[in-house]
PDB file of C-alpha atoms in Angstrom:
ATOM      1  CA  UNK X1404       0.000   0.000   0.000  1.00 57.00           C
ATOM      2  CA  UNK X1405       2.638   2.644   0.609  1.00 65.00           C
ATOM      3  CA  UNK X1406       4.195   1.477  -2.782  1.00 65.00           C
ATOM      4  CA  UNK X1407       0.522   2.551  -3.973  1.00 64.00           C
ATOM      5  CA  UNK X1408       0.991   5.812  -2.557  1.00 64.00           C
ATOM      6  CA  UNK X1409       4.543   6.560  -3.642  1.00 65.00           C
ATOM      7  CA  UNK X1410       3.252   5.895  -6.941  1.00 60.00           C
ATOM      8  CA  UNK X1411       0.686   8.148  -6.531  1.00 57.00           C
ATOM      9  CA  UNK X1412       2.569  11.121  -5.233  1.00 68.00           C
ATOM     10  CA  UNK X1413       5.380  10.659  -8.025  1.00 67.00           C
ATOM     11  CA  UNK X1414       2.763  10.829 -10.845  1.00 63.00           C
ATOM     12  CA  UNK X1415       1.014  14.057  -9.136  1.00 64.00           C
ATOM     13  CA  UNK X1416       4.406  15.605  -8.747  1.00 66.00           C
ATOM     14  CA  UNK X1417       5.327  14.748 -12.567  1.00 68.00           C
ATOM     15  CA  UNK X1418       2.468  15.848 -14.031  1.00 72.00           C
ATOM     16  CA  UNK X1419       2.530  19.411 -11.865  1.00 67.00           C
ATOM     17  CA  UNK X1420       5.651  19.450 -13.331  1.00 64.00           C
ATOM     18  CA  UNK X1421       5.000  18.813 -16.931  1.00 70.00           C
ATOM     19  CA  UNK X1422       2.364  21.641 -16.495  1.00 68.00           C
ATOM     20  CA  UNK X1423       5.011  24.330 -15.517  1.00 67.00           C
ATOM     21  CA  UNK X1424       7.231  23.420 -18.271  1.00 70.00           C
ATOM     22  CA  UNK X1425       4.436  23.288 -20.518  1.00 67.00           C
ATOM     23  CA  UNK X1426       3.426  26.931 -19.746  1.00 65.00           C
ATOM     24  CA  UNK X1427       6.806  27.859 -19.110  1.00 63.00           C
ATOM     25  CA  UNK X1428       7.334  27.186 -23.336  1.00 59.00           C
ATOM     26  CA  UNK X1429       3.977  28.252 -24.240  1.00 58.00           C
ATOM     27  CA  UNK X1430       4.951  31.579 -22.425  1.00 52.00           C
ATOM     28  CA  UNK X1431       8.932  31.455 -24.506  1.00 52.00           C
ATOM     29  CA  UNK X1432       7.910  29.826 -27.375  1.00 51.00           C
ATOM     30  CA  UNK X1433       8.017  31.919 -30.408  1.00 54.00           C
ATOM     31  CA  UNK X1434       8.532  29.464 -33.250  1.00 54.00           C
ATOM     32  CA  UNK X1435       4.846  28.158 -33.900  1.00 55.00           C
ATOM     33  CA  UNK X1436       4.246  29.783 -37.242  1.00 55.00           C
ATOM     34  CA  UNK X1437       0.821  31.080 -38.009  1.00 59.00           C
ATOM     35  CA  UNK X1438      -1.855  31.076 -40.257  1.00 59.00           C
ATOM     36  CA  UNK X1439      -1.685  34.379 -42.284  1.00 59.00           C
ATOM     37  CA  UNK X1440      -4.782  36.328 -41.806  1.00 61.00           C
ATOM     38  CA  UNK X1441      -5.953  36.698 -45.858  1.00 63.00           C
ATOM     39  CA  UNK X1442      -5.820  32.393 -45.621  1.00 66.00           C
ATOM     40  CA  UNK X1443      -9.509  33.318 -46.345  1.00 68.00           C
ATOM     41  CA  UNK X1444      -8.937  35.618 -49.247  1.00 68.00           C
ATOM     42  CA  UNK X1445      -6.268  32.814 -50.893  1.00 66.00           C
ATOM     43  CA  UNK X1446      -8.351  30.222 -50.462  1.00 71.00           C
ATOM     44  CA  UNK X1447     -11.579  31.815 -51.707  1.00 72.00           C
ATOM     45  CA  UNK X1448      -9.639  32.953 -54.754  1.00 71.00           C
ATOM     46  CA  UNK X1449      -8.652  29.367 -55.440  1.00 70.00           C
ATOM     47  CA  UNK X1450     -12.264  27.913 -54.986  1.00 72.00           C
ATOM     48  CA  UNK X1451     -13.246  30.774 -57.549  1.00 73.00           C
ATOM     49  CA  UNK X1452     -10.836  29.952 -59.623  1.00 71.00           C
ATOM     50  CA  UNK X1453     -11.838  26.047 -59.585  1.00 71.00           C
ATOM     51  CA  UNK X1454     -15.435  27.432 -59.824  1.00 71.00           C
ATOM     52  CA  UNK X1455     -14.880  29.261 -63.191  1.00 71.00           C
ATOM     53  CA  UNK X1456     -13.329  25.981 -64.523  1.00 68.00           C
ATOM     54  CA  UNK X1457     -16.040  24.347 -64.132  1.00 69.00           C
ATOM     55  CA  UNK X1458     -18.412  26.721 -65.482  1.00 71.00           C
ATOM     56  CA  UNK X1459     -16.655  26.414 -68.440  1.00 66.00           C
ATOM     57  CA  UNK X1460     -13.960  29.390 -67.854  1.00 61.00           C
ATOM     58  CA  UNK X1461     -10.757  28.118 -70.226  1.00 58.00           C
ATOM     59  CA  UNK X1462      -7.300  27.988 -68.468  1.00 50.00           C
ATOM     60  CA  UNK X1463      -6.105  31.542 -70.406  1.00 51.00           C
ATOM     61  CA  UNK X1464      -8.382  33.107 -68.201  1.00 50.00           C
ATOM     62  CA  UNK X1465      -7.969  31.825 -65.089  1.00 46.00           C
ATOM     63  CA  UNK X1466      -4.189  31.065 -64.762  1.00 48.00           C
ATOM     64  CA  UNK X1467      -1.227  33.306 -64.619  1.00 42.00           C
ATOM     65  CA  UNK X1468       0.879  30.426 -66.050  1.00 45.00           C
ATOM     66  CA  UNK X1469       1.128  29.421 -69.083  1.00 43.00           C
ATOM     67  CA  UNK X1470       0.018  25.572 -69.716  1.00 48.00           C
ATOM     68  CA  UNK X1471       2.076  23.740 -72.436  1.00 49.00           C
ATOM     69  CA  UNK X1472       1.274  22.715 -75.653  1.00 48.00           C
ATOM     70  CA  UNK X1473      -0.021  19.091 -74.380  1.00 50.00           C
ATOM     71  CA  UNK X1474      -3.040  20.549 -72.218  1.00 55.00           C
ATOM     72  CA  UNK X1475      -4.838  21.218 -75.889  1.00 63.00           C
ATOM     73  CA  UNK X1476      -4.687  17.762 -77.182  1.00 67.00           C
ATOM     74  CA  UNK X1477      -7.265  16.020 -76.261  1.00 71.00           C
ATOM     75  CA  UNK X1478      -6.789  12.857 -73.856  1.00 73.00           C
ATOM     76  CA  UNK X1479      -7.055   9.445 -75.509  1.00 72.00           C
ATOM     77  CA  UNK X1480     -10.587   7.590 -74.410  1.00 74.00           C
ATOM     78  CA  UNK X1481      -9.522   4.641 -71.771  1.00 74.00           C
ATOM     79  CA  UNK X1482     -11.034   3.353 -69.028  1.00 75.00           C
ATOM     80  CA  UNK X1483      -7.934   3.689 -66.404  1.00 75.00           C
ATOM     81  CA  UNK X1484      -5.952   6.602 -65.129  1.00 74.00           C
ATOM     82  CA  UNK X1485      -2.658   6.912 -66.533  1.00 75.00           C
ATOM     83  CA  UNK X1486       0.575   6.183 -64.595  1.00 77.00           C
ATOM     84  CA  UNK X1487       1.836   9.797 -65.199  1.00 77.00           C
ATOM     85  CA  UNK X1488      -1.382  11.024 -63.858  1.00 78.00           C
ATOM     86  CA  UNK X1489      -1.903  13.265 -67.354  1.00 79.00           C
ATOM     87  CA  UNK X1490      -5.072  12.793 -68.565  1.00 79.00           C
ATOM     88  CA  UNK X1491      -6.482  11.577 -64.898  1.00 79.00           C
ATOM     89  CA  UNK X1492      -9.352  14.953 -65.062  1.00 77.00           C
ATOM     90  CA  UNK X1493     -10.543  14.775 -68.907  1.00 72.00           C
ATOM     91  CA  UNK X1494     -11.450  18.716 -68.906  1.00 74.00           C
ATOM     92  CA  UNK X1495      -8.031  19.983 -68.021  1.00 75.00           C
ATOM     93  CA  UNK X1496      -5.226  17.334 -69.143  1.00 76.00           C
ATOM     94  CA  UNK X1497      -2.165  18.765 -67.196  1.00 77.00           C
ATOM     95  CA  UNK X1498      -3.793  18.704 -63.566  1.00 77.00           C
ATOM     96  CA  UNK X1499      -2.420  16.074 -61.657  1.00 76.00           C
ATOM     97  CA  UNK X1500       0.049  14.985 -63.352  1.00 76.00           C
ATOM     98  CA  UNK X1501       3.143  13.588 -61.810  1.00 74.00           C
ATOM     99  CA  UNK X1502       5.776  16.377 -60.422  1.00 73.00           C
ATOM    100  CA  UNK X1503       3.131  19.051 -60.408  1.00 72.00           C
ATOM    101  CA  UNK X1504       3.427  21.285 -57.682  1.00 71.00           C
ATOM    102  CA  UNK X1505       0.347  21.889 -55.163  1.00 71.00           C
ATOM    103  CA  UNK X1506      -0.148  25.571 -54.521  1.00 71.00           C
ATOM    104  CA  UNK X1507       1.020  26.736 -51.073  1.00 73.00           C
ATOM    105  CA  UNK X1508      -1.983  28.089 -48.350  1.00 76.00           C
ATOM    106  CA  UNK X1509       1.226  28.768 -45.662  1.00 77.00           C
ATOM    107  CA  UNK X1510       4.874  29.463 -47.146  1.00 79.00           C
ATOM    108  CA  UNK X1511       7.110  27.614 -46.692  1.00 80.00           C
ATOM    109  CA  UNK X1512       9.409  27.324 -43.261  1.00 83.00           C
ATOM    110  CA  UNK X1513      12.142  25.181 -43.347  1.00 85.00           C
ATOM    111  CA  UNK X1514      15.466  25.275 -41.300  1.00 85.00           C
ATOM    112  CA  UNK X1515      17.650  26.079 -43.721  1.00 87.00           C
ATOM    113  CA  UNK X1516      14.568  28.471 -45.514  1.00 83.00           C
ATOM    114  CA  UNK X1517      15.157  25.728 -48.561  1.00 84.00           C
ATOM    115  CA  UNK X1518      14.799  22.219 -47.734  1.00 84.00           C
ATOM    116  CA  UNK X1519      15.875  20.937 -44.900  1.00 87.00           C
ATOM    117  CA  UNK X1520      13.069  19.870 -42.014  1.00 85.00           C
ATOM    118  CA  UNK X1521      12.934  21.954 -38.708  1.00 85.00           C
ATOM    119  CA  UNK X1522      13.780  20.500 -35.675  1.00 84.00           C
ATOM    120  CA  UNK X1523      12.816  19.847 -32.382  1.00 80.00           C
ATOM    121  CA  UNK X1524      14.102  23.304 -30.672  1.00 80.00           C
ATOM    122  CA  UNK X1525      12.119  25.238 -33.104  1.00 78.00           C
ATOM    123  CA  UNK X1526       9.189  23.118 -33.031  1.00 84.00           C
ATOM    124  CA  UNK X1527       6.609  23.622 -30.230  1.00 83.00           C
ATOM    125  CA  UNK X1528       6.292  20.492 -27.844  1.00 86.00           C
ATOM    126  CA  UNK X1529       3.502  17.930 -28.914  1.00 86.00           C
ATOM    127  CA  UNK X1530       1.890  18.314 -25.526  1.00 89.00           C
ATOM    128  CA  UNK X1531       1.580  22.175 -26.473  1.00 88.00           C
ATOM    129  CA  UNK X1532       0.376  21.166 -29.162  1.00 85.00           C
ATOM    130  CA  UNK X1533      -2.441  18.722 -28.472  1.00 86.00           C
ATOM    131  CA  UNK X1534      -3.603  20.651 -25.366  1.00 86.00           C
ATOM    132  CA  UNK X1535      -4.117  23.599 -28.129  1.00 85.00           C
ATOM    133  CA  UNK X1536      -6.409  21.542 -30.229  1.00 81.00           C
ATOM    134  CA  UNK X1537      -8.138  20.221 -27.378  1.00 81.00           C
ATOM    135  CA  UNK X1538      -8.779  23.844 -26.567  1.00 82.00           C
ATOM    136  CA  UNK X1539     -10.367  24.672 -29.725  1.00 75.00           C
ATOM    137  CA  UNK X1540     -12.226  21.807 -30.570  1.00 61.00           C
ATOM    138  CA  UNK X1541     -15.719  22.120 -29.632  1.00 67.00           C
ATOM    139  CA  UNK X1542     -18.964  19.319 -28.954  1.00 68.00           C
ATOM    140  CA  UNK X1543     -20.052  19.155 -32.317  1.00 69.00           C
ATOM    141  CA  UNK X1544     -22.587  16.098 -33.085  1.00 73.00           C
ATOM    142  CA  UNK X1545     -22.222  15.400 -36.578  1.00 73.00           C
ATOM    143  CA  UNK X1546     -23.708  11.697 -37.028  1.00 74.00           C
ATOM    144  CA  UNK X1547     -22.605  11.915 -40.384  1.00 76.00           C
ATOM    145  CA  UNK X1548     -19.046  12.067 -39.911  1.00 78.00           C
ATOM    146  CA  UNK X1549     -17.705   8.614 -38.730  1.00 83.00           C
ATOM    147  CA  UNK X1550     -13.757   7.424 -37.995  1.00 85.00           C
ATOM    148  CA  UNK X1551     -13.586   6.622 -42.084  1.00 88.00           C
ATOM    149  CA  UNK X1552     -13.154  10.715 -42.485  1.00 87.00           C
ATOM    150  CA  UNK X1553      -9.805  10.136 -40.321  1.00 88.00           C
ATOM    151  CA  UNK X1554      -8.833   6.881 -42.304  1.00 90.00           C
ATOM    152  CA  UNK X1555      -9.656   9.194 -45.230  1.00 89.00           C
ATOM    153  CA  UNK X1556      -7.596  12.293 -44.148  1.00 88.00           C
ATOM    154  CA  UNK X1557      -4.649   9.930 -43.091  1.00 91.00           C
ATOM    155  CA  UNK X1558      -4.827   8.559 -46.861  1.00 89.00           C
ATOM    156  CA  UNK X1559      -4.786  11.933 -48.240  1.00 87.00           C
ATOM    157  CA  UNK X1560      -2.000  13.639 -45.790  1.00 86.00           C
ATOM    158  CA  UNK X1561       0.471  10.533 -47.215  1.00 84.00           C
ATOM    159  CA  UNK X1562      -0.609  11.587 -50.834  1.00 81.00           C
ATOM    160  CA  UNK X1563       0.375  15.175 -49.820  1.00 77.00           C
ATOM    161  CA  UNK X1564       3.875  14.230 -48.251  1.00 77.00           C
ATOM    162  CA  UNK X1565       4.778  12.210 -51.137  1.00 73.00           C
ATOM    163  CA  UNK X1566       4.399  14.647 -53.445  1.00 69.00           C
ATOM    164  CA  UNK X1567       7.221  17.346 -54.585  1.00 64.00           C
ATOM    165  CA  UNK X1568       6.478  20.740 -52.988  1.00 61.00           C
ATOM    166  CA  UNK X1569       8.070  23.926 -55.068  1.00 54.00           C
ATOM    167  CA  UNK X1570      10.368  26.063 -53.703  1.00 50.00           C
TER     168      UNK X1570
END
């Protein structure tokens, strides 16, 4: 029994300590990088943009870039996706294609401002993190949304991290 209670006082003393050092870096920590405030604006403008393809808009007037040659011949008729990914959305033959770049929401912070990953001094602590998100979060019932959107989100973060990001 006083093993018990040893026990218990070491894990109330650990985790009153955890909690100052916790707020101690939420207090110090200046490295979390946040969400510009026009996210809003660029992600609108994207969603218009997507919008006005759809209606019909042509890719002249909706892109700054200029698409290749390619993008106006028309895709062969088959019943699979290609391995290049060309050809994968019928309307618009370039999007998706393998070693396109996804568009950017945040830019880019890396350690050495090209490539290389940050690490963990410059990274906030994961319990920072998660009690953040548990902050936010609020009691939403939503009986449509079941644990398939996570298996479904997981799926599509590993698409995202395999694929090249521009500098």
């Amino acid at each position: 029994m006083e093993s018990f209670a040893y026990l218990c006082r070491s894990f109330l003393f650990l985790t009153l300590l955890m909690s100052a050092i916790a707020e101690k870096n939420r207090i110090e920590d200046t490295n979390v990088q946040t969400v510009p405030s026009d996210l809003r604006r660029v992600v609108s403008e994207a969603v218009a943009i997507e919008r006005r393809f759809l209606q019909g808009g042509t890719v002249e007037q909706n892109c700054s870039s200029e698409e290749d040659e390619v993008s106006n011949t028309p895709c062969p008729p088959s019943k699979y996706r290609s391995a290049s990914g060309e050809c994968n959305n019928v309307r618009h033959r370039p999007w998706g294609r393998r070693g396109d770049v996804f568009i950017r929401l945040l830019t880019p912070n890396y350690a050495d401002g090209v490539s290389q990953p940050r690490t963990s001094p410059h990274l906030p602590e994961a319990s920072l993190v998660i009690q953040a998100v548990s902050q936010l979060t609020e009691d939403n019932q939503n009986d449509y949304v079941t644990s398939m959107l996570a298996a479904w989100g997981q799926l599509l973060m590993d698409d995202l991290v395999a694929t090249s990001n521009g500098n």
